[in-house]
Coordinates of C-alpha atoms in Angstrom, one line a residue:
X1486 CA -11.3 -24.7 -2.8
X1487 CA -10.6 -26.3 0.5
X1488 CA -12.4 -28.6 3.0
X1489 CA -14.0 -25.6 4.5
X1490 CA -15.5 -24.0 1.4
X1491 CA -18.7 -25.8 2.0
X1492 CA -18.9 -23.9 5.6
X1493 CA -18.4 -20.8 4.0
X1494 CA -21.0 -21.2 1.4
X1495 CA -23.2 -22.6 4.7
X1496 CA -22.4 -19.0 5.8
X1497 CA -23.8 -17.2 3.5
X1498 CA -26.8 -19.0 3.0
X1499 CA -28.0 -18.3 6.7
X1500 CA -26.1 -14.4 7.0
X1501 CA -26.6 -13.2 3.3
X1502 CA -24.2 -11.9 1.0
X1503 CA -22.2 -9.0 1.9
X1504 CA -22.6 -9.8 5.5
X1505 CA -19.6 -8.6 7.7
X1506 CA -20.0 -11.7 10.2
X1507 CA -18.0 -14.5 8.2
X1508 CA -15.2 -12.1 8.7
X1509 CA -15.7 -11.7 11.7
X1510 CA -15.9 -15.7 12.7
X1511 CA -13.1 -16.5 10.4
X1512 CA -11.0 -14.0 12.9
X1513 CA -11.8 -16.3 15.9
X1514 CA -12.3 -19.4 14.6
X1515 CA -8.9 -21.4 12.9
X1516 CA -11.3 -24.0 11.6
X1517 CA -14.9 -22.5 10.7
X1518 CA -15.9 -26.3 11.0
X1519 CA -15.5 -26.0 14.4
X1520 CA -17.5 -23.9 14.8
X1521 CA -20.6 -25.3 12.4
X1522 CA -20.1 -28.5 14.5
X1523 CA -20.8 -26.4 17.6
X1524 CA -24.1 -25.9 16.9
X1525 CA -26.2 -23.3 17.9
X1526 CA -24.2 -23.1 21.7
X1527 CA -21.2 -21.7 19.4
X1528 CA -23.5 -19.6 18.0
X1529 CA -24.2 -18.0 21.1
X1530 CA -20.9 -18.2 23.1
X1531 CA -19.0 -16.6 20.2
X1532 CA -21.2 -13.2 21.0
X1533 CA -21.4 -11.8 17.3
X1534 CA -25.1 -13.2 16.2
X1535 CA -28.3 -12.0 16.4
X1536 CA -31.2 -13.5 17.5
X1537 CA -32.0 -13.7 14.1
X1538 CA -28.9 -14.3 12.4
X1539 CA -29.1 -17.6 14.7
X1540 CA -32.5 -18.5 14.0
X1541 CA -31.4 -17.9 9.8
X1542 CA -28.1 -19.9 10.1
X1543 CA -30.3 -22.9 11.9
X1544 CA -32.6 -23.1 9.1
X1545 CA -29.5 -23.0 6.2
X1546 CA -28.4 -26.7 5.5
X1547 CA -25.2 -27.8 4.7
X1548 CA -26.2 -30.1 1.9
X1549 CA -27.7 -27.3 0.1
X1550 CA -24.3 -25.4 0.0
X1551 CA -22.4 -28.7 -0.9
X1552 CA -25.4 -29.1 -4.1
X1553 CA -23.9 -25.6 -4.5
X1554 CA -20.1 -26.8 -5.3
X1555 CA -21.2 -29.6 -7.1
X1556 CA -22.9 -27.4 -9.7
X1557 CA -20.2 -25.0 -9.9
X1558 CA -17.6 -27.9 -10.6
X1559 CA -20.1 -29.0 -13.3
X1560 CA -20.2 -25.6 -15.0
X1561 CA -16.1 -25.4 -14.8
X1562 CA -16.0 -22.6 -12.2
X1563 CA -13.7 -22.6 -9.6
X1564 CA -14.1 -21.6 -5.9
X1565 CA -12.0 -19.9 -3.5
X1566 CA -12.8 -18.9 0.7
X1567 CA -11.8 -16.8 2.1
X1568 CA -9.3 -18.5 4.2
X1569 CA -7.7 -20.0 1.2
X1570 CA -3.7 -18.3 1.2
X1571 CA -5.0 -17.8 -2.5
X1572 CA -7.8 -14.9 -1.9
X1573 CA -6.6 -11.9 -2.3
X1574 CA -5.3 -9.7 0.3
X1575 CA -6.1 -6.8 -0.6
X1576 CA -10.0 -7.9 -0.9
X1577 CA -9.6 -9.6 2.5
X1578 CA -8.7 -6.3 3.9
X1579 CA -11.9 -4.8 3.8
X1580 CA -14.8 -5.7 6.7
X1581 CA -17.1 -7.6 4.8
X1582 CA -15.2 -9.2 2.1
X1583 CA -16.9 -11.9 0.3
X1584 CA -16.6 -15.3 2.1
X1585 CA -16.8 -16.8 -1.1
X1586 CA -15.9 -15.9 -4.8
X1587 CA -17.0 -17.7 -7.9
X1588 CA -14.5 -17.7 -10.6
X1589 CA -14.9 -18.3 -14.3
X1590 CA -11.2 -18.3 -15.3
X1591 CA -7.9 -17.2 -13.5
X1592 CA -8.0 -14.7 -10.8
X1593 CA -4.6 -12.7 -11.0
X1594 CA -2.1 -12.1 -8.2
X1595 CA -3.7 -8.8 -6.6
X1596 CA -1.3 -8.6 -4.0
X1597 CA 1.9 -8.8 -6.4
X1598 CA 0.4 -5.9 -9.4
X1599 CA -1.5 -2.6 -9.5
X1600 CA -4.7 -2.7 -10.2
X1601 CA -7.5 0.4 -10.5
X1602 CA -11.0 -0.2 -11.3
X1603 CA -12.7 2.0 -14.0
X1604 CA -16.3 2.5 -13.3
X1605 CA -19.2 4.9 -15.1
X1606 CA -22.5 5.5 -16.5
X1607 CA -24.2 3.0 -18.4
X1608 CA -25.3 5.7 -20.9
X1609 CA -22.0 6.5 -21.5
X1610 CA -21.4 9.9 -24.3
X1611 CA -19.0 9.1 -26.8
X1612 CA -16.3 11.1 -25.1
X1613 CA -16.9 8.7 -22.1
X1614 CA -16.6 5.4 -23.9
X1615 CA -13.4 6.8 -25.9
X1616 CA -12.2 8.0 -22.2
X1617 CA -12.8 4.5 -20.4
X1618 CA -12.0 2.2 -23.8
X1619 CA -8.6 4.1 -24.1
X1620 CA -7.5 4.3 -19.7
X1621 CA -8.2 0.5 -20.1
X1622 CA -5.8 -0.2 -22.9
X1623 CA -3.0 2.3 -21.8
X1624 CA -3.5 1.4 -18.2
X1625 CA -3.4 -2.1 -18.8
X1626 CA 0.2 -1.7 -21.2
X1627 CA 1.7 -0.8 -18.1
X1628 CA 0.8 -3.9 -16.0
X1629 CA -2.3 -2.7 -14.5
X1630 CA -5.2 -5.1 -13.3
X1631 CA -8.2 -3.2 -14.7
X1632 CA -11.6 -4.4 -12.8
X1633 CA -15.2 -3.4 -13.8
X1634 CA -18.6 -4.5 -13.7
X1635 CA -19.2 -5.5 -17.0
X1636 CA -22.1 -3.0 -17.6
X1637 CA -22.9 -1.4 -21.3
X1638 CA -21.4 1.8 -21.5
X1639 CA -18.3 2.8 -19.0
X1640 CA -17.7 -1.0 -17.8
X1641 CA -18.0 -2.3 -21.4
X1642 CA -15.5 0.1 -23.0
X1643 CA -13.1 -0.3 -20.5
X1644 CA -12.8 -3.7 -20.6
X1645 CA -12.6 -3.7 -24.5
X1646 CA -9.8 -1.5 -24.4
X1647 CA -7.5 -4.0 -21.9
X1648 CA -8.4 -7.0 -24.1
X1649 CA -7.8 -5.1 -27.5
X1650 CA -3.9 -4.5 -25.2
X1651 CA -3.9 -7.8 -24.7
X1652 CA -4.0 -7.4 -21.1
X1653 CA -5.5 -8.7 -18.2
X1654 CA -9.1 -7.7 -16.6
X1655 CA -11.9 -8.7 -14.0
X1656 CA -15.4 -8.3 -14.5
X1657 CA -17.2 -8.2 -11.0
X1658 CA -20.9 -9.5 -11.8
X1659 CA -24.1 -9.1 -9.7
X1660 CA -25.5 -12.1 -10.5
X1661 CA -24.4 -16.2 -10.6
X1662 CA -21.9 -17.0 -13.3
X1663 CA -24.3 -18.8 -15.1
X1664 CA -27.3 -15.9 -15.6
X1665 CA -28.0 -15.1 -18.6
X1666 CA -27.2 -10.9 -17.8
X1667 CA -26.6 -8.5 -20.7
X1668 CA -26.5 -10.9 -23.5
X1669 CA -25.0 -9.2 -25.6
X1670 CA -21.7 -8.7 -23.8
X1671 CA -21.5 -12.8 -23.6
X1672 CA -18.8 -13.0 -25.9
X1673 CA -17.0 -10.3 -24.1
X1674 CA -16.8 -11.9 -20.9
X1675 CA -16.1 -15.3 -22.4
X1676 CA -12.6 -13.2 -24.0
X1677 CA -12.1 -11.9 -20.3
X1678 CA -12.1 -15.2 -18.6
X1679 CA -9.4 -16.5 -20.7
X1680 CA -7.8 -13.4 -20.4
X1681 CA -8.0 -13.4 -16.8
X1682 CA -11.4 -13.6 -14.8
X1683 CA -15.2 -13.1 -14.7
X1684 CA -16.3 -13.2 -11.1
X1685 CA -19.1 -13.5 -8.6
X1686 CA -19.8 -13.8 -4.5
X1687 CA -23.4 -15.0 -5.7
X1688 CA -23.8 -19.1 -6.4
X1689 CA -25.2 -20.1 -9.9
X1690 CA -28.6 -19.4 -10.7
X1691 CA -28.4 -16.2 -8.5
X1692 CA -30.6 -13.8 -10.9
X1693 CA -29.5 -10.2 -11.6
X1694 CA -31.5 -8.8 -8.8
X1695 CA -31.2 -4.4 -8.6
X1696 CA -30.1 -5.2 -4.6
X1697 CA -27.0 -7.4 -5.6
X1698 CA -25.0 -4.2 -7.8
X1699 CA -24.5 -2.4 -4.6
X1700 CA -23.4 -5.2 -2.7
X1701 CA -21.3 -5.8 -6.0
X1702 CA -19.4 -3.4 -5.9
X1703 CA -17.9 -3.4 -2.9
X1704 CA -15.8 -6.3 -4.9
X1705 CA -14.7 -3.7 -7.6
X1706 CA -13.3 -1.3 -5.6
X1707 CA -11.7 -3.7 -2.8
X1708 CA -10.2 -5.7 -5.4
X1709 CA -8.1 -1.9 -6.1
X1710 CA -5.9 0.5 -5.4
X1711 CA -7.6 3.1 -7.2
X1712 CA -11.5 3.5 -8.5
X1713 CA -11.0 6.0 -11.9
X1714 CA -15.0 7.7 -12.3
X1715 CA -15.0 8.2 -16.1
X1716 CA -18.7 9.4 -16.0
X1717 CA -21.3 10.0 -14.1
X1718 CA -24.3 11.2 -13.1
X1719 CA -24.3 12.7 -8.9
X1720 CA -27.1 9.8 -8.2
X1721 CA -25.6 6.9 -9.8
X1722 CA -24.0 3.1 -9.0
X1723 CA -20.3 4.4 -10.0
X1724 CA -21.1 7.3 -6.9
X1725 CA -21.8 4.5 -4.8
X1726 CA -18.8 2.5 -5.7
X1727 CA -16.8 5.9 -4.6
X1728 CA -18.3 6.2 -1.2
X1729 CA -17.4 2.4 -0.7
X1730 CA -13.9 3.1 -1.8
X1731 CA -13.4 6.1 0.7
X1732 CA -14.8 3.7 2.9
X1733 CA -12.2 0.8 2.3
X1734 CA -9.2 3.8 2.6
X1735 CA -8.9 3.8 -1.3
X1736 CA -8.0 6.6 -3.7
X1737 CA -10.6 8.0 -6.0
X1738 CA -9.5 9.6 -9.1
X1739 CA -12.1 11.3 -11.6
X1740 CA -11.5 11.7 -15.6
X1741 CA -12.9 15.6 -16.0
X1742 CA -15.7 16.2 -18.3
X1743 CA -17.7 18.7 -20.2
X1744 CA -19.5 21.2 -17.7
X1745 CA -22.6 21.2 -19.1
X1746 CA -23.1 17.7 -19.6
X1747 CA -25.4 16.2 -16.8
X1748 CA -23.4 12.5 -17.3
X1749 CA -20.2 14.7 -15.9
X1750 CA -21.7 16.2 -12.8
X1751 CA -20.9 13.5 -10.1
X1752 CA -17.6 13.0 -11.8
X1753 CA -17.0 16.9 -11.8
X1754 CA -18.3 17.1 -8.3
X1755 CA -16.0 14.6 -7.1
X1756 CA -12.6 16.8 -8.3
X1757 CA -14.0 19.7 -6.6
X1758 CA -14.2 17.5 -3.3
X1759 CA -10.9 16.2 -3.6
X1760 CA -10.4 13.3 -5.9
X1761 CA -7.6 13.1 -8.2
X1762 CA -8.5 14.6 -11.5
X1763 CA -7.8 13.0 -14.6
X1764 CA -6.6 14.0 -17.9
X1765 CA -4.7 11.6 -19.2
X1766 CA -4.0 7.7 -18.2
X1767 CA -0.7 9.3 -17.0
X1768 CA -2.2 10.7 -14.0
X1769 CA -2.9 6.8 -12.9
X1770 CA 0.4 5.1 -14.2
X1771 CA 2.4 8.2 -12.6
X1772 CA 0.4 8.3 -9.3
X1773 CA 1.5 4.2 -8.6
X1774 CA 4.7 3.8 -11.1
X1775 CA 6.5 7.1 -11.4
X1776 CA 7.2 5.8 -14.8
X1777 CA 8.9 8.9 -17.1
X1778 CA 6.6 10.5 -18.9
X1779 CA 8.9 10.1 -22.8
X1780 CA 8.3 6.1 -21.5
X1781 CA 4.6 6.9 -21.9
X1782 CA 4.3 8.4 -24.8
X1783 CA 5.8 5.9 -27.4
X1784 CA 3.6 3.4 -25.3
X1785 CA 0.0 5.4 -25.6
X1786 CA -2.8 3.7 -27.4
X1787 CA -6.5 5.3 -28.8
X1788 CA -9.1 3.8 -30.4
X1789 CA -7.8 4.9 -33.7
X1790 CA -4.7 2.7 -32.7
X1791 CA -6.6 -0.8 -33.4
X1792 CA -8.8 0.3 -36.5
X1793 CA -7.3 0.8 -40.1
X1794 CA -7.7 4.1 -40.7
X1795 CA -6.2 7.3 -39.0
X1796 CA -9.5 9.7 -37.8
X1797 CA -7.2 13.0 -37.1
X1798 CA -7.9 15.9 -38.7
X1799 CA -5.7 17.8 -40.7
X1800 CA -7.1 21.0 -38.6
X1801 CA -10.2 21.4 -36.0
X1802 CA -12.1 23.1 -39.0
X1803 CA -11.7 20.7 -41.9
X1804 CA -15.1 18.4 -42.6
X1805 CA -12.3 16.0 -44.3
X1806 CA -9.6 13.5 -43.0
X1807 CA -6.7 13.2 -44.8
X1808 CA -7.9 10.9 -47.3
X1809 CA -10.5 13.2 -48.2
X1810 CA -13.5 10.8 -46.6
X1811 CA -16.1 13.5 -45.5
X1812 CA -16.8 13.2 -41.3
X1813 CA -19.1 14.6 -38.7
X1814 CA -18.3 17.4 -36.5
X1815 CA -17.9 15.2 -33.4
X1816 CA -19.7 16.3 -30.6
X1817 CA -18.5 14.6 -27.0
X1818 CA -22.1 15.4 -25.5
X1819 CA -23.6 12.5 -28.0
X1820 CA -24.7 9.7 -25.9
X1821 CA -24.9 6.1 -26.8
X1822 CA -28.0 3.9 -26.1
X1823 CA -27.4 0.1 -25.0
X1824 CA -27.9 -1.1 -28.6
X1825 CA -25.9 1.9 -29.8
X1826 CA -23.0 0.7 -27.8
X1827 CA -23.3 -2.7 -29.1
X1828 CA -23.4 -1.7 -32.9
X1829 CA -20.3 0.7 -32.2
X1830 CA -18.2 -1.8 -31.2
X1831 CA -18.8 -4.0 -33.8
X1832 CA -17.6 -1.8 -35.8
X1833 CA -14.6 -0.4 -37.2
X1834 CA -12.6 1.5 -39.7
X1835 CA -12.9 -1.4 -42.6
X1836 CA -16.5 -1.7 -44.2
X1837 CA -18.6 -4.2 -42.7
X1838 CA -22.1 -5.4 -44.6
X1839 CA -25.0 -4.9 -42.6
X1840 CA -26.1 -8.9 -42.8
X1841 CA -22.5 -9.3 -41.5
X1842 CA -23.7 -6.8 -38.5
X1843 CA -26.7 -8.7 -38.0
X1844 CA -25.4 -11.7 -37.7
X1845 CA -22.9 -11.1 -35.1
X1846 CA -25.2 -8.6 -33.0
X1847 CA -27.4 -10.2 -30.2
X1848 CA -30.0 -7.8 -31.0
X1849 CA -33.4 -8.5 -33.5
X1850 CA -32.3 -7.2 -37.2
X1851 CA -35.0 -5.0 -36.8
X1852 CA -32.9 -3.0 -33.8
X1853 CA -30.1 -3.5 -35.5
X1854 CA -31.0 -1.5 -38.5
X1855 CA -33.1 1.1 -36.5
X1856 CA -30.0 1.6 -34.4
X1857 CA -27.3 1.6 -37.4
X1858 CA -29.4 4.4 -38.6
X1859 CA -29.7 6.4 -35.1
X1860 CA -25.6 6.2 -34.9
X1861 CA -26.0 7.7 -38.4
X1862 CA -28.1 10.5 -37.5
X1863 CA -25.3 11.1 -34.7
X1864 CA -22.3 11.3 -36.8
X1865 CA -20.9 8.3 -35.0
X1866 CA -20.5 5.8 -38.2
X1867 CA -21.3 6.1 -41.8
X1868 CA -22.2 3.6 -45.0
X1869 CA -19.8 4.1 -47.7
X1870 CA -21.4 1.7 -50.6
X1871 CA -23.2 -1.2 -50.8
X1872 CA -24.4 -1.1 -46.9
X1873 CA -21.1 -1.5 -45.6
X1874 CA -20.8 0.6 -42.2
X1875 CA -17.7 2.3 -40.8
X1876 CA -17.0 4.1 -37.5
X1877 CA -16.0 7.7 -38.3

C-alpha cells in the first residue's frame, strides 16, 4: 500500500468496479493525487469522463475510502494499487484491471511463474471434480500458480487438489474478504491464504451480489496464462470467463467430457472451436514447460494418491478391489449437489463416524445425514460398520 492507495480506492467509489477509467488515468497521471487535487477542472481537461462519471466521482469522498483502509488493516488484509511495482504485471496488462486488490495472505510473483486458472460448473459430476481435484495437484507439482473462484464444485476441487500438493493457489472472490460466502468452504480458504492468497477488488462488507462474478472473473483469467474449462454447461460463468480470456489474448484449453452429458457441452463446444483439448495435466505442463513426458509420470498424482487405500480394479468388470471390499460401478455422469460435495471431501479411504462427519460439516446434521445417504444411493461412499463412511 502506498500514499496513493486511498485515491485509488476514491476511484472506485465514484467509477465502480471493473471500470476501465483508473487505467486509463493512471496512464496520464504519475501521481493520481494530482489529479484528485484538481478537482473537477481535471476532471474535464483530462477528456476521459462522462458527464456522469464526473457528477459520481464529485459525490465519492475521500474519507470514506480512507474508513475503507482502516478496516482492512484492522481485519489483517493487505492492499495493493495498482501503481504499486508489486501488482502484477500480467493483471496490469489487461484494460480494466482492478485499481485495487484486497489480499488475505501472500499474493505470489505472477510475473516470475506459470500460472493457469481452472474454472467449471458448480454442479460438478464426479468425473469433473476428479478432473479439476487432480489438474490442481499435478499442475501445481510442477510449479504452477493455480487460480479459481472458490465456488463448490470445479473451483472447490481444484483448489483441494494444489493444497493436498502442497502448492500454491488464489482464490478470486466476488465479494469483500470479510462476507460470510459459501460457508462451508471457510476453512478452505483460510488453508489457501496461508498457502498463498484469497483475493478481492471489492472492500469489506461488499456482499456477494450475482453482478460482482462476472466482473470477478476478469481477475481469474488475467491473473493467467491459461484458463483450463473442466466442465461446463454452453450458458455458464466458466463460458464467460473464456470469452474474457480470448479477450485479454489468453489461451483456453478444455478438459474433454462425456458427449452426452449436458455439464460437458460448453466444454466440448469449445474444442470443436479451437481450444486446446485436454486429456491429461500433460497437455498444460507440456504446452508452457516442455518438460519430458518419463519426468511426468513418476511425478503424477490422483485422488487415490492422498487416501489409504488403492480404488483400481483388478479389471473393468470386477465388483471387487483387490482387497475384496465390494464397489459401485462408477458412473462419471453422477453429479454432486453443494452438500454432496461437502460430505465428499470430508471424506476418505479410512472410516470416519458419522458424529465425527457432523461435527466438522457446516451443514444441519439433519442434511448431513440426508446427504451421506444420497452419496450412498450414488455409489460415491459406503458405511462399512458401526456408521463409519468411506469414499469408494
Amino acid at each position: 500500500m502506498t500514499d496513493n492507495t486511498k485515491y485509488y480506492i476514491w476511484l472506485t467509489l465514484g467509477l465502480g468496479f471493473a471500470s476501465y477509467k483508473p487505467y486509463h488515468i493512471m496512464a496520464l497521471y504519475d501521481d493520481v493525487e494530482v489529479f484528485y487535487k484538481g478537482g473537477e477542472s481535471e476532471m474535464r481537461l483530462c477528456g476521459i469522463l462522462t458527464e456522469n462519471e464526473i457528477n459520481k466521482l464529485l459525490s465519492a469522498k475521500l474519507s470514506d475510502a480512507e474508513k475503507i483502509i482502516e478496516e482492512s488493516l484492522k481485519l489483517g488484509y493487505t492492499l495493493l494499487d495498482i501503481s504499486e511495482y508489486e501488482y502484477p504485471q500480467i493483471l496490469r496488462s489487461i484494460d480494466n484491471a482492478p485499481a485495487v486488490l484486497y489480499i488475505d495472505g501472500k499474493l505470489p510473483d505472477f510475473d516470475e511463474v506459470k500460472s493457469v486458472s481452472i474454472v467449471g460448473t458448480r454442479k460438478a459430476t464426479v468425473y469433473g471434480v476428479r478432473t479439476a481435484y487432480e489438474l490442481g495437484a499435478n499442475l501445481s507439482k510442477r510449479g504452477f500458480v493455480v487460480v479459481s473462484g472458490g465456488a463448490l464444485g470445479i473451483d472447490c476441487a481444484a483448489h483441494r487438489g494444489v493444497l493436498q500438493a502442497g502448492g500454491r493457489t488464489v482464490c478470486v472472490l466476488g465479494c469483500g474478504l470479510d462476507t460470510e460466502y459459501l460457508r462451508e468452504n471457510k476453512a478452505m480458504r483460510k488453508q489457501i491464504a496461508q498457502r498463498g492468497a484469497v483475493i478481492s477488488e471489492y472492500p469489506p462488507g461488499t456482499p456477494a451480489s450475482p453482478q460482482n462474478f462476472p466482473q470477478r472473473n476478469r481477475i481469474i483469467s488475467g491473473l493467467t496464462y491459461g484458463t483450463v474449462v473442466v466442465e461446463a454447461p454452453v450458458k455458464s460463468g466458466s463460458m464467460i470467463t473464456v470469452n474474457l480470456a480470448l479477450e485479454q489474448c489468453r489461451d483456453v484449453f478444455a478438459v474433454m467430457g462425456n458427449i452426452d452429458s449436458p455439464y460437458s457441452e460448453g466444454s466440448n463446444a469449445l474444442i470443436k472451436d479451437g481450444a486446446i483439448p485436454v486429456t491429461s495435466y500433460k497437455d498444460i505442463s507440456e504446452f508452457y514447460l516442455g518438460v519430458d513426458n518419463s519426468t511426468l509420470n513418476n511425478l503424477s498424482i490422483t485422488i487415490a494418491d492422498v487416501k489409504d487405500v488403492p480404488t483400481k480394479l483388478k479389471n473393468p468388470a470386477d465388483t471387487t478391489r483387490e482387497d475384496n471390499i465390494p464397489v459401485a460401478a462408477f458412473n462419471s455422469n453422477v453429479t454432486m449437489t453443494d452438500e454432496e460435495n461437502e460430505i465428499y471431501f470430508l471424506l476418505s479411504h479410512k472410516p470416519m463416524h458419522v458424529d465425527k462427519i457432523v461435527e466438522e460439516a457446516s451443514l444441519p446434521a439433519h442434511t448431513v445425514l440426508r446427504t451421506i445417504s444420497s452419496l450412498e444411493l450414488k455409489g460415491l461412499i459406503r458405511n462399512t460398520e458401526g456408521r463409519n463412511y468411506v469414499i469408494i
